[in-house]
PDB file of C-alpha atoms in Angstrom:
ATOM      1  CA  ASP A   1      -0.197   0.074   0.242  1.00  0.00           C
ATOM      2  CA  VAL A   2       1.228   3.602  -0.802  1.00  0.00           C
ATOM      3  CA  LYS A   3       2.246   5.693   1.944  1.00  0.00           C
ATOM      4  CA  VAL A   4       3.330   9.091   3.306  1.00  0.00           C
ATOM      5  CA  THR A   5       4.950   8.535   6.598  1.00  0.00           C
ATOM      6  CA  GLN A   6       5.729  11.444   8.804  1.00  0.00           C
ATOM      7  CA  SER A   7       8.569  10.552  11.445  1.00  0.00           C
ATOM      8  CA  SER A   8       7.027  11.500  14.621  1.00  0.00           C
ATOM      9  CA  ARG A   9       3.107  11.702  15.870  1.00  0.00           C
ATOM     10  CA  TYR A  10       3.611  13.898  19.192  1.00  0.00           C
ATOM     11  CA  LEU A  11       6.478  16.100  19.608  1.00  0.00           C
ATOM     12  CA  VAL A  12       7.166  18.484  22.492  1.00  0.00           C
ATOM     13  CA  LYS A  13       9.960  21.087  21.976  1.00  0.00           C
ATOM     14  CA  ARG A  14      10.857  24.387  23.687  1.00  0.00           C
ATOM     15  CA  THR A  15      10.541  28.007  22.715  1.00  0.00           C
ATOM     16  CA  GLY A  16      13.592  28.854  20.489  1.00  0.00           C
ATOM     17  CA  GLU A  17      14.570  25.468  19.389  1.00  0.00           C
ATOM     18  CA  LYS A  18      15.111  24.512  15.892  1.00  0.00           C
ATOM     19  CA  VAL A  19      12.533  21.839  14.950  1.00  0.00           C
ATOM     20  CA  PHE A  20      12.557  19.380  12.048  1.00  0.00           C
ATOM     21  CA  LEU A  21       9.555  17.525  10.749  1.00  0.00           C
ATOM     22  CA  GLU A  22      10.237  14.682   8.426  1.00  0.00           C
ATOM     23  CA  CYS A  23       8.065  13.552   5.747  1.00  0.00           C
ATOM     24  CA  VAL A  24       8.636  10.492   3.355  1.00  0.00           C
ATOM     25  CA  GLN A  25       6.934   9.042   0.640  1.00  0.00           C
ATOM     26  CA  ASP A  26       7.047   5.833  -1.503  1.00  0.00           C
ATOM     27  CA  MET A  27       5.184   6.709  -4.344  1.00  0.00           C
ATOM     28  CA  ASP A  28       7.583   8.405  -6.604  1.00  0.00           C
ATOM     29  CA  HIS A  29       5.485  11.697  -6.337  1.00  0.00           C
ATOM     30  CA  GLU A  30       6.941  14.846  -7.582  1.00  0.00           C
ATOM     31  CA  ASN A  31       4.633  17.081  -5.571  1.00  0.00           C
ATOM     32  CA  MET A  32       5.105  17.397  -1.935  1.00  0.00           C
ATOM     33  CA  PHE A  33       3.085  19.890   0.599  1.00  0.00           C
ATOM     34  CA  TRP A  34       3.026  21.074   4.352  1.00  0.00           C
ATOM     35  CA  TYR A  35      -0.226  22.196   6.089  1.00  0.00           C
ATOM     36  CA  ARG A  36      -0.798  22.942   9.518  1.00  0.00           C
ATOM     37  CA  GLN A  37      -4.315  22.199  10.873  1.00  0.00           C
ATOM     38  CA  ASP A  38      -5.716  24.408  13.775  1.00  0.00           C
ATOM     39  CA  PRO A  39      -9.577  24.292  15.135  1.00  0.00           C
ATOM     40  CA  GLY A  40     -11.805  26.738  13.267  1.00  0.00           C
ATOM     41  CA  LEU A  41      -8.798  27.611  10.690  1.00  0.00           C
ATOM     42  CA  GLY A  42      -8.687  24.159   8.612  1.00  0.00           C
ATOM     43  CA  LEU A  43      -5.909  23.279   6.595  1.00  0.00           C
ATOM     44  CA  ARG A  44      -3.161  26.178   5.734  1.00  0.00           C
ATOM     45  CA  LEU A  45      -0.588  25.554   3.288  1.00  0.00           C
ATOM     46  CA  ILE A  46       2.955  26.328   4.395  1.00  0.00           C
ATOM     47  CA  TYR A  47       5.105  25.358   1.654  1.00  0.00           C
ATOM     48  CA  PHE A  48       5.220  22.827  -1.268  1.00  0.00           C
ATOM     49  CA  SER A  49       7.448  21.320  -3.607  1.00  0.00           C
ATOM     50  CA  TYR A  50       6.917  20.102  -7.289  1.00  0.00           C
ATOM     51  CA  ASP A  51      10.310  18.763  -7.934  1.00  0.00           C
ATOM     52  CA  VAL A  52      13.848  18.240  -5.815  1.00  0.00           C
ATOM     53  CA  LYS A  53      15.421  21.124  -4.674  1.00  0.00           C
ATOM     54  CA  MET A  54      12.337  23.296  -5.876  1.00  0.00           C
ATOM     55  CA  LYS A  55      10.196  25.083  -3.355  1.00  0.00           C
ATOM     56  CA  GLU A  56       7.603  27.668  -3.208  1.00  0.00           C
ATOM     57  CA  LYS A  57       5.755  29.316  -0.268  1.00  0.00           C
ATOM     58  CA  GLY A  58       2.296  28.698   0.479  1.00  0.00           C
ATOM     59  CA  ASP A  59      -0.255  30.867   2.368  1.00  0.00           C
ATOM     60  CA  ILE A  60       1.577  30.992   5.763  1.00  0.00           C
ATOM     61  CA  PRO A  61       5.458  30.467   5.422  1.00  0.00           C
ATOM     62  CA  GLU A  62       6.449  32.740   7.811  1.00  0.00           C
ATOM     63  CA  GLY A  63       8.782  31.062  10.418  1.00  0.00           C
ATOM     64  CA  TYR A  64       9.229  28.101   8.340  1.00  0.00           C
ATOM     65  CA  SER A  65      11.491  26.574   5.863  1.00  0.00           C
ATOM     66  CA  VAL A  66      11.751  23.345   3.649  1.00  0.00           C
ATOM     67  CA  SER A  67      14.248  21.055   2.337  1.00  0.00           C
ATOM     68  CA  ARG A  68      13.775  18.621  -0.443  1.00  0.00           C
ATOM     69  CA  GLU A  69      17.052  17.029  -1.333  1.00  0.00           C
ATOM     70  CA  LYS A  70      15.662  13.818  -2.500  1.00  0.00           C
ATOM     71  CA  LYS A  71      12.309  13.089  -4.307  1.00  0.00           C
ATOM     72  CA  GLU A  72      10.904  11.080  -1.437  1.00  0.00           C
ATOM     73  CA  ARG A  73      11.669  13.412   1.215  1.00  0.00           C
ATOM     74  CA  PHE A  74      10.151  16.706   2.242  1.00  0.00           C
ATOM     75  CA  SER A  75      11.316  18.364   5.573  1.00  0.00           C
ATOM     76  CA  LEU A  76       9.763  21.217   7.538  1.00  0.00           C
ATOM     77  CA  ILE A  77      11.984  23.400   9.435  1.00  0.00           C
ATOM     78  CA  LEU A  78      10.851  25.539  12.197  1.00  0.00           C
ATOM     79  CA  GLU A  79      13.956  27.998  12.693  1.00  0.00           C
ATOM     80  CA  SER A  80      13.181  29.013  16.220  1.00  0.00           C
ATOM     81  CA  ALA A  81      10.103  27.592  17.302  1.00  0.00           C
ATOM     82  CA  SER A  82       7.542  29.563  19.120  1.00  0.00           C
ATOM     83  CA  THR A  83       4.235  29.026  20.976  1.00  0.00           C
ATOM     84  CA  ASN A  84       2.064  30.113  18.100  1.00  0.00           C
ATOM     85  CA  GLN A  85       3.401  27.458  16.067  1.00  0.00           C
ATOM     86  CA  THR A  86       2.058  24.618  18.012  1.00  0.00           C
ATOM     87  CA  SER A  87      -0.388  22.690  15.623  1.00  0.00           C
ATOM     88  CA  MET A  88      -0.907  19.673  13.623  1.00  0.00           C
ATOM     89  CA  TYR A  89       1.116  19.335  10.706  1.00  0.00           C
ATOM     90  CA  LEU A  90       0.028  17.350   7.691  1.00  0.00           C
ATOM     91  CA  CYS A  91       2.625  16.248   5.118  1.00  0.00           C
ATOM     92  CA  ALA A  92       0.977  15.264   1.460  1.00  0.00           C
ATOM     93  CA  SER A  93       2.034  14.012  -1.892  1.00  0.00           C
ATOM     94  CA  SER A  94       0.383  13.866  -5.093  1.00  0.00           C
ATOM     95  CA  ALA A  95       1.526  13.117  -8.705  1.00  0.00           C
ATOM     96  CA  PRO A  96       1.454  16.013 -11.516  1.00  0.00           C
ATOM     97  CA  THR A  97       0.575  13.270 -13.892  1.00  0.00           C
ATOM     98  CA  THR A  98      -2.824  12.809 -12.700  1.00  0.00           C
ATOM     99  CA  GLY A  99      -3.527  16.379 -13.519  1.00  0.00           C
ATOM    100  CA  PRO A 100      -6.210  18.312 -11.528  1.00  0.00           C
ATOM    101  CA  ALA A 101      -8.180  15.297 -11.350  1.00  0.00           C
ATOM    102  CA  GLY A 102      -5.546  13.472  -8.884  1.00  0.00           C
ATOM    103  CA  GLY A 103      -5.810  14.147  -4.827  1.00  0.00           C
ATOM    104  CA  TYR A 104      -3.435  13.830  -2.617  1.00  0.00           C
ATOM    105  CA  THR A 105      -2.205  11.267  -0.199  1.00  0.00           C
ATOM    106  CA  PHE A 106      -1.699  12.481   3.403  1.00  0.00           C
ATOM    107  CA  GLY A 107       0.440  11.292   6.093  1.00  0.00           C
ATOM    108  CA  SER A 108      -1.024  10.665   9.625  1.00  0.00           C
ATOM    109  CA  GLY A 109       0.112  14.345  11.141  1.00  0.00           C
ATOM    110  CA  THR A 110       2.380  15.379  13.786  1.00  0.00           C
ATOM    111  CA  ARG A 111       0.966  17.067  16.586  1.00  0.00           C
ATOM    112  CA  LEU A 112       3.495  19.681  17.780  1.00  0.00           C
ATOM    113  CA  THR A 113       3.513  21.367  20.946  1.00  0.00           C
ATOM    114  CA  VAL A 114       5.712  24.303  22.020  1.00  0.00           C
ATOM    115  CA  VAL A 115       6.315  24.999  25.553  1.00  0.00           C
TER     116      VAL A 115
ATOM    117  CA  GLY B   1      -8.250  33.016  -6.409  1.00  0.00           C
ATOM    118  CA  ASN B   2      -9.941  29.749  -5.712  1.00  0.00           C
ATOM    119  CA  SER B   3     -11.940  29.424  -2.218  1.00  0.00           C
ATOM    120  CA  VAL B   4     -13.933  26.686  -0.600  1.00  0.00           C
ATOM    121  CA  THR B   5     -16.879  27.362   2.071  1.00  0.00           C
ATOM    122  CA  GLN B   6     -18.639  24.645   3.945  1.00  0.00           C
ATOM    123  CA  MET B   7     -21.060  24.534   6.818  1.00  0.00           C
ATOM    124  CA  GLU B   8     -19.860  25.210   9.993  1.00  0.00           C
ATOM    125  CA  GLY B   9     -20.235  22.569  12.442  1.00  0.00           C
ATOM    126  CA  PRO B  10     -20.458  20.987  14.776  1.00  0.00           C
ATOM    127  CA  VAL B  11     -23.170  18.508  13.572  1.00  0.00           C
ATOM    128  CA  THR B  12     -24.723  15.715  15.822  1.00  0.00           C
ATOM    129  CA  LEU B  13     -27.053  13.250  14.459  1.00  0.00           C
ATOM    130  CA  SER B  14     -28.465  10.228  15.783  1.00  0.00           C
ATOM    131  CA  GLU B  15     -27.513   6.898  14.255  1.00  0.00           C
ATOM    132  CA  GLU B  16     -29.372   6.081  10.863  1.00  0.00           C
ATOM    133  CA  ALA B  17     -30.266   9.911  10.194  1.00  0.00           C
ATOM    134  CA  PHE B  18     -29.781  11.571   7.013  1.00  0.00           C
ATOM    135  CA  LEU B  19     -26.615  13.559   6.518  1.00  0.00           C
ATOM    136  CA  THR B  20     -25.843  16.566   4.433  1.00  0.00           C
ATOM    137  CA  ILE B  21     -22.789  18.894   4.783  1.00  0.00           C
ATOM    138  CA  ASN B  22     -22.963  22.094   2.199  1.00  0.00           C
ATOM    139  CA  CYS B  23     -20.098  22.902   0.193  1.00  0.00           C
ATOM    140  CA  THR B  24     -19.686  25.876  -2.136  1.00  0.00           C
ATOM    141  CA  TYR B  25     -16.691  27.168  -4.094  1.00  0.00           C
ATOM    142  CA  THR B  26     -15.415  30.034  -6.432  1.00  0.00           C
ATOM    143  CA  ALA B  27     -13.050  28.983  -9.022  1.00  0.00           C
ATOM    144  CA  THR B  28     -11.724  29.844 -12.314  1.00  0.00           C
ATOM    145  CA  GLY B  29     -12.079  27.497 -15.024  1.00  0.00           C
ATOM    146  CA  TYR B  30     -13.406  23.964 -14.374  1.00  0.00           C
ATOM    147  CA  PRO B  31     -11.899  22.754 -11.090  1.00  0.00           C
ATOM    148  CA  SER B  32     -11.910  19.159  -9.555  1.00  0.00           C
ATOM    149  CA  LEU B  33     -13.930  18.539  -6.483  1.00  0.00           C
ATOM    150  CA  PHE B  34     -13.261  16.370  -3.278  1.00  0.00           C
ATOM    151  CA  TRP B  35     -14.218  15.291  -0.194  1.00  0.00           C
ATOM    152  CA  TYR B  36     -11.869  14.133   2.483  1.00  0.00           C
ATOM    153  CA  VAL B  37     -12.553  12.565   5.981  1.00  0.00           C
ATOM    154  CA  GLN B  38     -10.026  12.714   8.973  1.00  0.00           C
ATOM    155  CA  TYR B  39     -11.126  10.102  11.739  1.00  0.00           C
ATOM    156  CA  PRO B  40      -9.794  11.109  15.234  1.00  0.00           C
ATOM    157  CA  GLY B  41      -5.987  11.172  15.310  1.00  0.00           C
ATOM    158  CA  GLU B  42      -5.445  10.606  11.942  1.00  0.00           C
ATOM    159  CA  GLY B  43      -4.606  12.291   8.855  1.00  0.00           C
ATOM    160  CA  LEU B  44      -6.945  13.167   6.170  1.00  0.00           C
ATOM    161  CA  GLN B  45      -8.115  10.286   3.632  1.00  0.00           C
ATOM    162  CA  LEU B  46      -9.648  10.912   0.066  1.00  0.00           C
ATOM    163  CA  LEU B  47     -13.515   9.763   0.474  1.00  0.00           C
ATOM    164  CA  LEU B  48     -14.725  10.763  -2.967  1.00  0.00           C
ATOM    165  CA  LYS B  49     -14.272  12.890  -6.022  1.00  0.00           C
ATOM    166  CA  ALA B  50     -15.791  14.397  -9.119  1.00  0.00           C
ATOM    167  CA  THR B  51     -14.038  15.744 -11.853  1.00  0.00           C
ATOM    168  CA  LYS B  52     -16.474  17.665 -14.312  1.00  0.00           C
ATOM    169  CA  ALA B  53     -19.874  18.970 -14.144  1.00  0.00           C
ATOM    170  CA  ASP B  54     -22.916  16.549 -13.178  1.00  0.00           C
ATOM    171  CA  ASP B  55     -20.301  13.750 -12.051  1.00  0.00           C
ATOM    172  CA  LYS B  56     -21.178  12.269  -9.053  1.00  0.00           C
ATOM    173  CA  GLY B  57     -18.844  10.723  -6.714  1.00  0.00           C
ATOM    174  CA  SER B  58     -19.578   8.168  -4.253  1.00  0.00           C
ATOM    175  CA  ASN B  59     -17.970   5.778  -1.676  1.00  0.00           C
ATOM    176  CA  LYS B  60     -18.734   4.031   1.502  1.00  0.00           C
ATOM    177  CA  GLY B  61     -22.725   5.182   1.195  1.00  0.00           C
ATOM    178  CA  PHE B  62     -21.321   8.893   0.909  1.00  0.00           C
ATOM    179  CA  GLU B  63     -22.356  10.834  -2.411  1.00  0.00           C
ATOM    180  CA  ALA B  64     -21.734  14.286  -3.817  1.00  0.00           C
ATOM    181  CA  THR B  65     -22.662  15.677  -7.334  1.00  0.00           C
ATOM    182  CA  TYR B  66     -20.644  18.513  -8.785  1.00  0.00           C
ATOM    183  CA  ARG B  67     -23.244  21.297  -9.330  1.00  0.00           C
ATOM    184  CA  LYS B  68     -21.477  23.856 -11.808  1.00  0.00           C
ATOM    185  CA  GLU B  69     -24.774  26.100 -12.129  1.00  0.00           C
ATOM    186  CA  THR B  70     -24.876  26.600  -8.218  1.00  0.00           C
ATOM    187  CA  THR B  71     -21.085  25.899  -7.632  1.00  0.00           C
ATOM    188  CA  SER B  72     -21.691  23.546  -5.165  1.00  0.00           C
ATOM    189  CA  PHE B  73     -20.651  19.885  -4.094  1.00  0.00           C
ATOM    190  CA  HIS B  74     -22.655  18.949  -1.186  1.00  0.00           C
ATOM    191  CA  LEU B  75     -21.865  15.490   0.863  1.00  0.00           C
ATOM    192  CA  GLU B  76     -24.810  13.325   1.409  1.00  0.00           C
ATOM    193  CA  LYS B  77     -25.402  10.079   3.332  1.00  0.00           C
ATOM    194  CA  GLY B  78     -28.580   8.284   3.925  1.00  0.00           C
ATOM    195  CA  SER B  79     -27.882   6.592   7.003  1.00  0.00           C
ATOM    196  CA  VAL B  80     -24.946   7.667   8.940  1.00  0.00           C
ATOM    197  CA  GLN B  81     -23.220   5.037  11.609  1.00  0.00           C
ATOM    198  CA  VAL B  82     -21.228   6.046  14.684  1.00  0.00           C
ATOM    199  CA  SER B  83     -18.212   4.842  12.683  1.00  0.00           C
ATOM    200  CA  ASP B  84     -18.807   8.036  10.362  1.00  0.00           C
ATOM    201  CA  SER B  85     -18.035  10.355  13.261  1.00  0.00           C
ATOM    202  CA  ALA B  86     -15.169  12.335  11.785  1.00  0.00           C
ATOM    203  CA  VAL B  87     -14.092  15.818  10.439  1.00  0.00           C
ATOM    204  CA  TYR B  88     -14.975  16.295   6.397  1.00  0.00           C
ATOM    205  CA  PHE B  89     -13.164  18.400   4.378  1.00  0.00           C
ATOM    206  CA  CYS B  90     -14.320  19.859   1.079  1.00  0.00           C
ATOM    207  CA  ALA B  91     -11.587  20.829  -1.273  1.00  0.00           C
ATOM    208  CA  LEU B  92     -11.132  21.710  -5.009  1.00  0.00           C
ATOM    209  CA  ARG B  93      -8.186  21.622  -7.465  1.00  0.00           C
ATOM    210  CA  GLY B  94      -8.130  23.814 -10.322  1.00  0.00           C
ATOM    211  CA  GLY B  95      -6.442  24.047 -13.704  1.00  0.00           C
ATOM    212  CA  SER B  96      -2.581  23.433 -13.453  1.00  0.00           C
ATOM    213  CA  ASN B  97      -2.655  24.425 -10.147  1.00  0.00           C
ATOM    214  CA  TYR B  98      -0.843  21.859  -8.030  1.00  0.00           C
ATOM    215  CA  LYS B  99      -2.468  22.943  -4.810  1.00  0.00           C
ATOM    216  CA  LEU B 100      -5.560  21.903  -3.098  1.00  0.00           C
ATOM    217  CA  THR B 101      -7.698  24.570  -1.702  1.00  0.00           C
ATOM    218  CA  PHE B 102      -9.794  23.206   1.374  1.00  0.00           C
ATOM    219  CA  GLY B 103     -12.767  24.334   3.217  1.00  0.00           C
ATOM    220  CA  LYS B 104     -12.582  24.689   6.959  1.00  0.00           C
ATOM    221  CA  GLY B 105     -13.613  21.313   7.976  1.00  0.00           C
ATOM    222  CA  THR B 106     -16.953  20.073   9.717  1.00  0.00           C
ATOM    223  CA  LEU B 107     -17.187  17.884  12.589  1.00  0.00           C
ATOM    224  CA  LEU B 108     -19.667  15.179  12.544  1.00  0.00           C
ATOM    225  CA  THR B 109     -20.556  13.498  15.978  1.00  0.00           C
ATOM    226  CA  VAL B 110     -23.019  10.170  15.083  1.00  0.00           C
ATOM    227  CA  ASN B 111     -24.445   9.311  18.712  1.00  0.00           C
ATOM    228  CA  PRO B 112     -26.063   5.579  19.039  1.00  0.00           C
TER     229      PRO B 112
END
């Protein structure tokens, strides 16, 4: 079965720490995405990547960066974690060859708490 | 730009009740439309989709019809079960845009 795997389900970090959230997909998908999910706000796109070493800002990139050194791995980096980055983080991937009709495959999410 | 508006929850129903979750959208061109479901503690799963006007997506007893004239994609199920308790997200993907645009989600709770 195809998968998107996020390295941690739960994470607790201290304010000011540099935090790495890892996501790996085994579907050879070109496109990968990072969202954060907050109550009442739904899913908001942080960054996405449509190829290795390529990245584009989403709707809320401030305070985040990303890395895509290999096709299967897309990392989200919180340069200096703050309490307002406490959230559920969801990684997803998709294949552009399916065109607009293709949906995303999501990971199970990482619930990050910054204290 | 693209946007999705879905009814706010929470929605609480008794088992075997009829479910409707409304979803309307704004988009240029002819988007594809999706419903995703998120069970407690999990990521999102694709529930159903429709790629052109008048298409009906269906899965697990859920249905939604792509209505271009009303720019809507309402989710329905004739008889809900406790196991349907989850958050439901309407989404669209348009043209060559890689990105899915999501609604804010609707929490459904089904009581026995």
